[in-house]
Amino acid sequence: MAAPVSTVGKPSAERLPLNTTSFQKKTRTKLISIPGTRPSVQNGQLLVSTGVTSLDYLLGGGLAVGTVLLVEEDRYDSYSRMILKYFLAEGVVCRHELFVASAQDNPDDILQELPAPILDDVAIHKPVEQPRLSCEPQDSLDAMKIAWRYQNLPKVQSALASSSRFGHYYDVSKTMEPEIRQAAKCHRFYLTEHPTQSPPTHSTMLESYSALLKSLQEVINSEGFDVAAPMSKSRNILRIGLPSLGSALWGDDLSCHDNPRNGHALATFFYGLRAMLRSSLAVAVVTVPSHLIQDRALMGNITRLCDNAIALESFKGSERETNPLYKDYHGLLHVRQVPHLNCLASKLPDHKDLAFKLKRKQFTIERLHLPPDLSETVSRVSRGELAGAAAVASACGSGGSGNKHLDF
Amino acid sequence: MLTELLQGSDAGGFIIIRDSASCSGRHLLKSFINAALNREEDVHVLGFEVSEEELKGSPVQRLHFHNAYSDPLGWTDKPTFTVHQFCMEELARLLKQTSHPKPATLVIDSLSWILRHVSPPAVCATLHQLRKGGAVRAIVALLHGDMHQRGTVGSVCHLASSVITVAPGMKGGDAVAKITKRSKSGKVVQDEDIFTINNDLTVVIQSKHSQVGHKQADPEEQEMDPTAHLTFNLRLSNKEREAKEKLALPFVFSKEKKTALLHSSPGSGRILYEPDANDDYDQEDPDDDLDV
């Protein structure tokens, strides 16, 4: 029995143009449009790129503004430092402001080692080039043999200043040119330049951490990153990079002793940092030498107090370096925590076994899987050696692991 | 790599010799002192664990031994050097006493003694300031790895540019040195040497690689080039290659057709259509006879 229903209207005879869609999302303009950010497709949060596109994908599209990313360092702090440099370089390219605080290296040295961006549309001083139009058919036809129908489409997405691309690629072998770097505003905090005074009251936080928090607060208030500040001028994002927080040079004995005296100083710092960031337009990436911290409960505390947390484990120096399974990669990446911001459940990554590899032009994070065993005589890697991350049951590999090959 | 470290080519380095109860690293430390003296450098030694006579037999002019062996904790009235003097101001004053133009090498024997009595963050801060300040050219320190907690050893070794871990070797007089060197660019190089130390404190490297049985799988030997011995020809001569490129493939359009498709002229063919009554097809009412 047909229910009364309105007739299906005439099919709309709309012809969509080739490149864009006519679909416009109806949004209130409460969302601030800041260069280098985009709203998340999952929950509408404002996202910022970390500089590493595969890490953006893992974190659900990017880092949400107002959150903290904790990176647990690898043994020699090479790859975690690389991630921090990518983060700061992305800030320079997107014209955000930077804040670097360090106890070991001078922040200026860190800023001088940022990798150079690869793209041509990162045009700070050079004018933006228009995409090549198809006015010369003779030349362009020989360009593509198979995909010739796509020849006339523009090659480079014309990126203008207001809507720059989300996520750029960097060349690790070159450092960023000084002109590009100096175009971005950087705030520095070097611990050796701040004389430590003894705290008048007994507080749970060390004076180095309090000094850092105070300095951050000053920068946020004075430069207008506070969300509550009047919206008169254009807004920008503050990117905070804190390398090697919690090491002995900050005066913290968390990484030295098994039972540290002020074990909660770092946790209190993270509590204060996150509270400050929630009410400001800032993102922080913090690296912590967690391989030195023996108290796993404290490390768990610190992980809970940050929003995103990943851990890097490099193969250098461990016995896994010679394992043929890992020969393509530089280390393993563990995702310890993914945030749930303004929602009940978070989107965990599908695959838990991830490995990373630092190539010259890209830092890739891939799913670690057993390669197909094609040769007849190679001995199978026994299960015991794969203890750790790669206990993935691949379809063809684990079926008859104990038996000899059957010939059909 | 041990010989390069002994030659001390890079300035601003912080070398830690990490030993344990099974193998002492003091002989290697003496070799480092010897090598620095041979390079005509000033050497300052903070000796906590052994006395001056035991460390070096006869006094050498450029070697300044600061006696912290007799009274390290300052129990007597006039201590020469105490453990609490291990801070930046005192050390800078100590190092300025010699009027040598080149910055000196500081040797600490041993860092473990200091770590027992001064908190590790303070020790790390002092070492960091020493490196950055430029008062010393290089620092060589002996650390007993089994005397401290893992976090302490890890934190101090994290500051070092090179860590040499000595372990007993297979034969009697040998020792194995595992070296980890971190360069300024973040690159980490690891090496393993078997060495012995002669009576005149020169280091002799026995062999480069360790002989512990890692099964070296050689996949290259088993793989042969499959195109090596074939009865048919897989390569193309030049003429054949040209002919191959000239061949017109079935679904590849000619040039004229491609340009025609790419630049379709505006008036080439348009379909004008006005929808009529038959197009108004309602799925739920195909005969169009419901009276709604």
XYZ file of C-alpha atoms in Angstrom:
700
model
C 0.000 0.000 0.000
C 1.522 3.190 -1.066
C 1.595 5.805 1.566
C 0.832 9.302 0.538
C 4.084 10.773 -0.407
C 5.069 13.781 -2.342
C 6.143 13.055 -5.837
C 9.760 12.996 -6.626
C 10.548 16.290 -8.167
C 12.022 16.702 -11.546
C 15.651 15.688 -11.606
C 17.686 18.810 -11.354
C 19.510 19.463 -14.554
C 22.567 20.874 -12.892
C 25.856 20.430 -14.565
C 28.726 20.502 -12.129
C 31.858 22.296 -13.242
C 34.943 20.256 -13.553
C 37.040 21.233 -10.568
C 34.816 22.393 -7.763
C 31.591 21.250 -6.332
C 28.657 23.443 -5.726
C 28.131 21.905 -2.341
C 28.680 24.487 0.343
C 28.717 23.484 3.952
C 26.486 25.711 5.959
C 28.547 26.848 8.912
C 28.195 29.658 11.276
C 31.170 31.931 10.981
C 32.122 31.372 14.571
C 35.007 29.265 13.379
C 38.057 31.445 13.194
C 39.889 31.050 9.935
C 43.585 31.094 10.588
C 46.154 30.172 7.950
C 47.567 26.735 8.410
C 44.582 25.285 10.201
C 41.515 23.448 9.131
C 38.493 22.055 10.950
C 38.484 18.388 11.681
C 36.103 16.230 9.710
C 35.284 14.167 12.760
C 34.368 16.630 15.420
C 34.883 20.088 14.025
C 37.901 20.957 16.147
C 40.419 23.320 14.690
C 43.396 21.252 13.604
C 46.992 22.146 12.989
C 49.471 20.044 11.042
C 52.405 18.522 12.904
C 54.638 18.768 9.862
C 54.660 15.022 9.336
C 51.712 13.999 7.174
C 51.630 10.407 8.326
C 51.593 11.520 11.938
C 48.693 13.820 11.117
C 46.816 10.881 9.747
C 47.497 8.852 12.901
C 46.279 11.594 15.174
C 43.011 11.891 13.316
C 43.805 14.622 10.829
C 46.151 16.783 12.848
C 46.779 18.237 16.249
C 43.814 19.985 17.777
C 44.485 23.548 18.841
C 44.803 23.725 22.598
C 46.253 20.254 23.098
C 49.605 18.782 23.976
C 51.456 16.094 22.045
C 53.840 14.061 24.151
C 56.650 12.307 22.313
C 58.564 9.758 24.313
C 62.110 9.967 23.095
C 64.116 7.207 21.560
C 67.401 6.275 23.125
C 69.636 8.852 21.462
C 66.966 11.507 20.922
C 67.478 11.634 17.194
C 63.994 10.963 15.828
C 62.049 12.767 18.502
C 64.190 15.826 17.867
C 63.409 15.415 14.181
C 59.680 15.435 14.867
C 60.078 18.592 16.921
C 61.977 20.240 14.088
C 59.287 19.272 11.606
C 56.695 20.803 13.926
C 58.582 24.086 14.195
C 59.340 24.180 10.473
C 55.651 23.713 9.733
C 54.995 26.687 12.002
C 57.412 28.831 10.053
C 55.860 27.808 6.733
C 52.310 28.459 7.941
C 53.430 31.752 9.522
C 52.552 30.806 13.040
C 54.529 32.063 15.985
C 56.990 29.824 17.746
C 58.057 29.367 21.328
C 61.049 27.155 22.041
C 62.235 26.379 25.556
C 65.276 24.250 26.211
C 67.704 23.435 28.972
C 70.416 21.738 26.998
C 70.805 23.347 23.612
C 70.372 26.980 22.886
C 66.963 27.565 21.246
C 68.692 29.525 18.504
C 70.689 26.434 17.597
C 67.530 24.386 17.389
C 65.906 27.000 15.187
C 68.844 27.065 12.847
C 68.594 23.374 12.159
C 65.048 23.318 10.829
C 64.607 21.360 7.597
C 63.960 23.179 4.358
C 60.482 22.968 2.813
C 60.316 21.337 -0.612
C 57.348 22.939 -2.302
C 57.288 25.739 -4.796
C 54.101 27.158 -3.471
C 55.670 28.141 -0.203
C 56.093 31.587 -1.666
C 57.098 34.050 0.955
C 59.141 36.320 -1.206
C 58.649 34.991 -4.677
C 55.362 35.722 -6.430
C 52.921 32.888 -6.842
C 53.051 31.375 -10.300
C 49.868 30.730 -12.180
C 49.287 27.143 -13.241
C 50.257 26.401 -16.798
C 47.255 26.656 -19.099
C 46.820 24.552 -22.167
C 47.619 27.160 -24.774
C 50.308 25.096 -26.440
C 48.784 21.824 -27.527
C 51.756 20.667 -29.549
C 54.160 20.676 -26.665
C 51.813 19.316 -24.121
C 50.589 16.355 -26.093
C 53.933 14.673 -26.011
C 54.166 15.077 -22.283
C 51.819 12.313 -21.271
C 51.283 9.207 -23.294
C 48.725 7.352 -21.312
C 47.063 9.926 -19.097
C 46.778 12.526 -21.808
C 43.272 13.534 -20.853
C 44.620 15.073 -17.669
C 47.188 17.237 -19.311
C 45.284 20.428 -19.125
C 44.558 20.256 -15.487
C 46.761 22.575 -13.458
C 49.804 20.855 -12.048
C 50.294 22.842 -8.918
C 47.511 23.743 -6.606
C 47.706 27.461 -6.557
C 48.274 28.213 -2.927
C 47.660 31.709 -1.839
C 48.494 33.079 1.519
C 45.135 32.751 3.140
C 44.380 29.165 2.234
C 47.704 27.375 2.316
C 47.973 23.669 2.068
C 47.633 21.581 5.167
C 50.824 19.669 5.753
C 54.020 20.255 3.856
C 57.053 18.171 2.997
C 60.566 18.925 4.069
C 64.011 18.039 2.855
C 66.050 16.884 5.803
C 69.411 17.243 4.144
C 69.056 21.007 3.757
C 68.406 23.559 6.444
C 65.811 26.228 6.103
C 66.989 29.432 4.578
C 67.481 32.263 7.038
C 65.066 34.588 5.175
C 62.201 32.189 5.558
C 63.039 31.502 9.156
C 63.345 35.100 10.166
C 59.949 35.859 8.735
C 58.423 33.929 11.614
C 58.410 35.341 15.107
C 60.122 33.167 17.701
C 60.088 33.419 21.462
C 62.892 31.750 23.337
C 63.410 30.418 26.812
C 66.855 29.126 27.666
C 67.086 27.790 31.182
C 70.689 28.753 31.803
C 69.805 32.394 31.219
C 67.217 32.331 33.951
C 68.871 32.319 37.361
C 67.069 29.969 39.658
C 65.947 31.503 42.889
C 64.956 29.347 45.789
C 61.177 29.223 46.048
C 59.809 31.106 49.025
C 56.984 28.653 49.602
C 57.126 24.925 49.455
C 55.544 24.085 46.150
C 55.180 20.841 44.311
C 56.733 22.272 41.187
C 60.367 23.021 40.604
C 61.406 26.581 40.003
C 62.570 25.799 36.517
C 59.119 24.580 35.553
C 57.408 27.523 37.253
C 59.664 29.929 35.426
C 58.783 28.243 32.151
C 55.073 28.385 32.838
C 55.304 32.038 33.806
C 57.174 32.865 30.659
C 54.594 31.025 28.571
C 51.772 32.851 30.313
C 53.388 36.186 29.586
C 53.813 35.400 25.925
C 50.247 34.162 25.559
C 48.774 37.200 27.239
C 50.950 39.814 25.653
C 50.756 38.529 22.089
C 47.041 37.957 22.153
C 46.778 34.185 21.911
C 44.232 34.073 24.652
C 40.832 33.051 23.364
C 39.175 35.562 25.622
C 41.097 38.433 24.082
C 39.144 40.811 21.847
C 38.860 39.652 18.252
C 39.956 42.942 16.789
C 43.149 41.889 15.123
C 43.783 38.764 13.141
C 44.472 35.658 15.145
C 47.409 33.376 14.908
C 48.518 30.125 16.475
C 51.409 29.767 18.899
C 53.473 26.613 18.462
C 55.325 25.574 21.600
C 58.250 23.162 21.359
C 59.772 21.796 24.556
C 62.620 19.370 23.885
C 63.845 16.988 26.572
C 61.562 18.129 29.348
C 62.141 16.159 32.518
C 65.826 15.560 31.898
C 68.333 16.177 34.659
C 69.266 19.570 33.250
C 65.890 20.970 34.264
C 66.802 20.171 37.842
C 64.414 17.258 37.978
C 65.577 13.976 39.423
C 62.726 12.072 37.855
C 65.055 10.551 35.297
C 67.885 9.911 37.740
C 66.392 8.130 40.689
C 64.008 5.263 40.970
C 62.166 7.038 43.756
C 62.444 10.682 42.911
C 62.077 13.216 45.627
C 59.722 15.532 43.819
C 58.232 12.993 41.521
C 55.137 14.998 40.769
C 56.833 18.169 39.630
C 56.658 17.222 35.993
C 53.091 16.017 36.304
C 52.099 19.301 37.933
C 53.776 21.146 35.105
C 51.773 19.240 32.524
C 48.592 19.930 34.437
C 49.318 23.641 34.396
C 50.400 23.567 30.759
C 47.267 21.860 29.596
C 45.073 24.223 31.581
C 46.811 27.160 29.997
C 46.566 25.754 26.511
C 42.884 24.982 26.708
C 42.087 28.657 26.904
C 44.476 29.835 24.250
C 45.197 29.346 20.584
C 48.347 27.332 21.108
C 49.640 23.833 20.465
C 52.525 22.177 22.280
C 54.843 19.337 21.369
C 56.872 18.081 24.299
C 59.554 15.390 24.212
C 60.360 13.519 27.392
C 63.241 11.063 27.849
C 61.004 8.300 29.073
C 63.642 5.596 28.666
C 65.423 7.121 31.672
C 62.329 7.302 33.845
C 62.176 4.121 35.816
C 58.915 4.687 37.616
C 56.291 3.528 35.150
C 53.441 4.764 37.289
C 54.739 8.315 37.044
C 55.168 7.909 33.322
C 51.603 6.711 33.089
C 50.510 9.773 35.056
C 52.278 12.056 32.682
C 50.800 10.278 29.673
C 47.287 10.707 31.044
C 47.850 14.406 31.567
C 48.735 14.952 27.925
C 46.244 14.657 25.156
C 48.153 12.854 22.433
C 51.052 10.593 23.310
C 53.326 8.600 21.054
C 56.514 6.730 21.851
C 59.430 6.181 19.538
C 61.725 3.233 19.788
C 64.671 3.289 17.473
C 66.493 0.173 16.421
C 69.913 1.754 16.712
C 71.954 -0.028 19.286
C 69.435 -2.665 20.163
C 69.509 -6.255 19.074
C 66.605 -5.604 16.766
C 68.888 -3.824 14.377
C 69.954 -7.045 12.754
C 66.494 -8.538 12.579
C 65.686 -8.884 8.866
C 62.084 -8.016 9.517
C 63.024 -4.508 10.528
C 65.630 -3.778 7.937
C 63.553 -1.257 6.042
C 62.663 0.794 9.050
C 64.440 2.935 11.562
C 62.265 2.194 14.518
C 58.883 1.392 15.965
C 56.213 3.868 16.873
C 53.702 3.197 19.609
C 50.601 5.272 20.017
C 50.039 5.537 23.733
C 47.051 7.818 23.828
C 44.614 9.522 21.532
C 42.444 12.294 22.921
C 38.712 12.473 23.099
C 37.938 16.134 22.907
C 34.319 17.137 23.361
C 33.176 13.613 22.642
C 32.814 10.346 24.497
C 35.007 8.017 22.508
C 38.082 8.630 20.461
C 39.051 7.166 17.173
C 41.907 4.788 17.814
C 44.202 3.912 14.961
C 43.273 0.657 13.276
C 46.695 -0.867 13.344
C 48.745 -1.026 16.477
C 52.017 -2.147 14.924
C 53.556 0.863 13.340
C 57.081 1.461 12.212
C 58.708 4.637 11.040
C 61.413 5.426 8.584
C 63.148 8.736 8.073
C 63.863 9.312 4.421
C 65.402 12.438 3.053
C 62.128 13.973 1.945
C 59.631 12.338 4.184
C 59.130 10.846 7.586
C 56.873 7.899 6.916
C 54.955 5.880 9.438
C 53.742 2.599 8.090
C 52.030 -0.444 9.284
C 54.479 -3.172 10.090
C 53.568 -6.416 8.441
C 55.302 -9.650 7.673
C 56.463 -9.742 4.096
C 55.429 -12.761 2.045
C 57.902 -15.538 2.288
C 58.664 -16.365 -1.297
C 61.816 -18.368 -1.081
C 61.789 -22.076 -0.410
C 64.857 -22.476 1.691
C 65.032 -19.424 3.897
C 64.465 -20.266 7.509
C 61.433 -18.733 9.042
C 61.928 -16.147 11.709
C 60.832 -17.836 14.874
C 58.074 -16.413 16.987
C 60.322 -15.749 19.947
C 62.421 -13.218 18.076
C 59.413 -11.187 17.177
C 58.505 -10.438 20.740
C 57.406 -6.888 20.914
C 55.560 -5.141 18.216
C 55.332 -7.406 15.266
C 53.150 -10.205 16.533
C 50.768 -9.653 13.681
C 49.191 -12.814 12.369
C 49.483 -12.354 8.662
C 47.280 -14.514 6.579
C 49.784 -16.598 4.738
C 52.687 -16.480 7.099
C 51.470 -18.040 10.255
C 49.365 -20.825 8.816
C 51.766 -23.660 8.695
C 54.662 -22.272 10.580
C 55.764 -25.518 12.052
C 55.363 -27.732 9.019
C 57.528 -28.073 6.019
C 56.393 -26.644 2.765
C 53.832 -28.799 1.048
C 54.169 -29.226 -2.665
C 51.059 -29.353 -4.717
C 87.161 4.302 16.582
C 89.062 4.047 19.836
C 92.193 5.473 18.259
C 90.269 8.464 16.935
C 88.901 9.189 20.368
C 92.348 8.872 21.865
C 93.702 11.355 19.412
C 91.073 13.773 20.624
C 90.427 15.319 17.266
C 87.142 17.010 18.109
C 87.078 19.663 20.760
C 84.213 20.124 23.139
C 83.779 16.417 23.599
C 82.666 14.701 26.716
C 83.863 11.107 26.905
C 82.616 8.731 29.534
C 84.424 5.473 30.204
C 81.917 3.180 31.739
C 83.311 0.184 33.535
C 82.061 -2.384 35.949
C 83.357 -4.631 38.665
C 84.477 -7.258 36.180
C 86.718 -4.993 34.167
C 88.317 -1.781 35.318
C 88.500 1.188 33.024
C 91.259 2.991 34.853
C 93.974 1.768 32.490
C 92.065 3.205 29.583
C 91.714 6.441 31.505
C 95.469 6.531 32.009
C 95.913 6.006 28.278
C 93.719 8.997 27.624
C 95.775 11.113 30.001
C 98.934 9.913 28.305
C 97.608 10.708 24.873
C 96.592 14.205 25.962
C 100.025 14.818 27.472
C 101.673 13.655 24.272
C 99.614 16.251 22.432
C 101.225 18.965 24.549
C 98.047 19.781 26.379
C 97.436 20.697 29.951
C 95.641 18.037 31.877
C 93.796 18.599 35.126
C 92.925 15.489 37.040
C 90.363 15.420 39.827
C 91.450 12.322 41.671
C 88.933 10.945 44.115
C 89.634 7.278 43.995
C 93.341 6.731 43.660
C 96.230 8.727 44.946
C 98.611 10.665 42.827
C 101.456 8.192 42.977
C 99.254 5.360 41.891
C 97.795 7.219 38.944
C 101.052 8.295 37.472
C 104.504 7.319 38.625
C 106.651 10.372 38.239
C 105.377 13.932 38.227
C 104.869 15.391 34.782
C 104.918 19.091 34.242
C 101.694 19.592 32.408
C 99.683 17.262 34.577
C 97.938 19.012 37.457
C 96.629 16.607 39.966
C 94.050 17.964 42.358
C 94.198 15.785 45.379
C 90.717 14.837 46.360
C 91.865 11.429 47.513
C 93.025 12.280 50.981
C 90.031 14.245 52.164
C 87.123 14.308 49.744
C 84.409 15.223 52.191
C 86.252 17.902 54.061
C 86.554 16.232 57.437
C 89.836 17.828 58.281
C 90.403 21.521 58.593
C 92.297 22.062 55.398
C 91.020 19.889 52.631
C 92.667 20.212 49.258
C 89.664 19.465 47.163
C 86.291 18.280 48.349
C 83.401 16.793 46.529
C 81.279 19.829 47.197
C 83.727 21.950 45.283
C 82.551 20.321 42.114
C 80.638 23.294 40.869
C 81.211 25.752 38.127
C 82.769 28.608 40.090
C 85.311 26.496 41.926
C 86.292 24.564 38.864
C 86.705 27.711 36.800
C 88.971 29.110 39.482
C 90.959 25.905 39.556
C 91.413 25.830 35.832
C 92.494 29.451 35.654
C 95.427 28.709 37.947
C 97.515 27.478 35.095
C 98.517 30.131 32.667
C 98.509 27.979 29.598
C 96.911 29.661 26.575
C 95.160 26.574 25.286
C 92.158 25.290 27.172
C 92.914 22.217 29.183
C 91.561 18.720 29.293
C 89.725 17.793 32.448
C 89.918 14.218 33.649
C 87.587 13.095 36.409
C 88.428 9.968 38.366
C 85.797 9.120 39.091
C 82.391 10.581 38.434
C 80.776 7.898 40.544
C 82.350 9.325 43.658
C 80.835 12.696 42.950
C 77.455 11.217 42.123
C 77.320 9.503 45.493
C 77.538 12.780 47.358
C 76.096 15.408 45.069
C 72.675 15.120 43.509
C 72.720 13.992 39.875
C 70.852 17.027 38.513
C 73.494 19.317 40.023
C 76.311 17.194 38.575
C 74.653 17.215 35.175
C 74.214 20.972 35.331
C 77.893 21.481 36.198
C 79.048 19.201 33.403
C 76.793 20.986 30.953
C 78.143 24.365 31.992
C 81.710 23.110 31.704
C 81.120 22.015 28.158
C 79.344 25.161 27.087
C 81.598 27.590 28.883
C 84.706 26.796 26.941
C 86.924 26.608 29.988
C 87.937 23.078 29.080
C 88.653 21.576 25.725
C 87.486 18.088 26.548
C 86.263 16.163 29.555
C 87.078 12.512 30.144
C 85.364 10.869 33.066
C 85.315 7.424 34.556
C 81.940 6.108 35.628
C 81.252 2.850 37.401
C 78.080 1.692 35.776
C 77.093 -0.827 38.408
C 77.301 1.599 41.294
C 74.279 3.668 40.411
C 70.705 3.323 39.425
C 69.973 2.929 35.769
C 68.340 6.305 35.507
C 71.383 8.088 36.905
C 73.798 6.330 34.591
C 71.470 6.944 31.665
C 71.065 10.634 32.447
C 74.805 11.237 32.688
C 75.578 9.199 29.593
C 72.873 11.120 27.771
C 74.970 14.252 28.189
C 78.104 12.646 26.834
C 79.232 12.846 23.270
C 80.908 9.427 23.408
C 80.418 6.553 25.786
C 82.986 3.746 25.934
C 81.782 0.671 27.766
C 84.594 -1.700 28.712
C 83.950 -5.332 29.337
C 86.301 -8.266 29.811
C 87.394 -9.896 26.621
C 87.696 -13.514 25.675
C 91.418 -13.837 26.266
C 93.189 -12.811 29.419
C 94.695 -9.464 28.676
C 92.032 -8.288 26.276
C 89.136 -6.029 26.891
C 86.226 -5.202 24.681
C 85.232 -1.594 24.205
C 81.785 -0.786 22.880
C 81.765 2.786 21.703
C 78.741 4.933 21.008
C 79.459 8.304 19.528
C 76.914 11.032 18.974
C 77.797 13.794 16.631
C 76.345 17.281 16.754
C 74.052 16.611 13.846
C 72.365 13.845 15.760
C 74.009 10.967 13.975
C 74.874 8.007 16.156
C 77.763 5.703 15.301
C 78.485 2.516 17.159
C 81.610 0.443 17.113
C 83.244 -2.366 18.981
C 86.968 -2.826 19.470
C 89.100 -5.382 21.231
C 92.141 -3.768 22.722
C 95.024 -4.272 25.093
C 97.058 -1.671 26.889
C 100.815 -1.907 26.954
C 103.035 -0.950 29.824
C 103.752 2.436 28.368
C 100.021 3.143 28.241
C 99.587 2.848 24.497
C 96.477 1.143 23.267
C 96.755 -1.683 20.787
C 93.639 -2.596 18.871
C 93.448 -6.321 18.267
C 90.587 -6.639 15.892
C 87.745 -4.565 14.668
C 84.720 -6.806 14.892
C 83.458 -8.898 17.698
C 83.682 -12.603 17.297
C 80.477 -13.462 19.086
C 78.517 -15.699 16.802
C 76.031 -13.663 14.887
C 74.985 -15.782 12.012
C 75.700 -13.619 9.040
C 73.028 -14.491 6.550
C 74.310 -13.873 3.070
C 71.339 -13.668 0.809
C 73.437 -12.217 -1.978
C 75.328 -15.447 -2.419
C 72.241 -17.514 -2.909
C 70.559 -15.217 -5.387
C 71.755 -15.557 -8.899
C 70.830 -13.420 -11.762
C 67.950 -15.327 -13.410
C 68.530 -13.720 -16.793
C 72.092 -14.985 -17.003
C 71.873 -18.326 -18.795
C 68.854 -18.382 -21.032
C 68.327 -19.997 -24.372
C 66.279 -17.077 -25.703
C 67.110 -13.443 -26.109
C 65.669 -10.952 -23.694
C 67.437 -7.844 -24.884
C 66.507 -5.477 -27.666
C 68.798 -4.128 -30.273
C 68.509 -0.496 -31.296
C 66.554 -1.238 -34.449
C 64.144 -3.385 -32.576
C 63.624 -0.673 -30.014
C 62.825 1.895 -32.660
C 60.372 -0.417 -34.306
C 58.738 -1.060 -30.994
C 58.250 2.623 -30.354
C 56.822 3.217 -33.793
C 54.179 0.628 -33.375
C 50.704 2.048 -33.066
C 48.946 0.515 -30.162
C 45.267 -0.325 -30.612
C 43.666 1.931 -28.052
C 45.956 4.873 -28.323
C 44.429 7.762 -30.203
C 46.223 9.673 -32.836
C 47.362 13.193 -32.224
C 44.513 14.815 -34.073
C 41.896 12.927 -32.185
C 43.529 13.795 -28.901
C 43.532 17.495 -29.608
C 39.980 17.316 -30.784
C 38.917 15.699 -27.566
C 40.957 17.963 -25.357
C 39.762 21.177 -26.849
C 36.167 20.479 -27.601
C 34.745 23.469 -29.414
C 31.732 24.999 -27.772
C 29.256 24.334 -30.550
C 30.213 20.800 -31.440
C 27.076 19.066 -30.319
C 24.537 20.004 -27.793
C 21.504 18.087 -26.794
C 18.481 20.237 -26.188
C 15.832 18.553 -24.224
C 12.680 19.639 -22.533
C 11.304 17.120 -20.121
C 7.759 16.127 -20.952
C 5.014 14.465 -19.045
C 6.379 10.957 -19.457
C 9.454 11.818 -17.459
C 7.454 12.494 -14.417
C 7.674 8.918 -13.281
C 6.721 8.174 -9.731
C 8.055 4.894 -8.424
C 5.287 4.427 -5.944
C 2.545 5.242 -8.362
C 3.533 3.857 -11.766
C 0.089 4.071 -13.375
C -0.434 7.534 -12.109
C -3.949 6.786 -11.052
C -3.886 7.308 -7.358
C -5.956 10.082 -6.121
C -3.913 11.729 -3.461
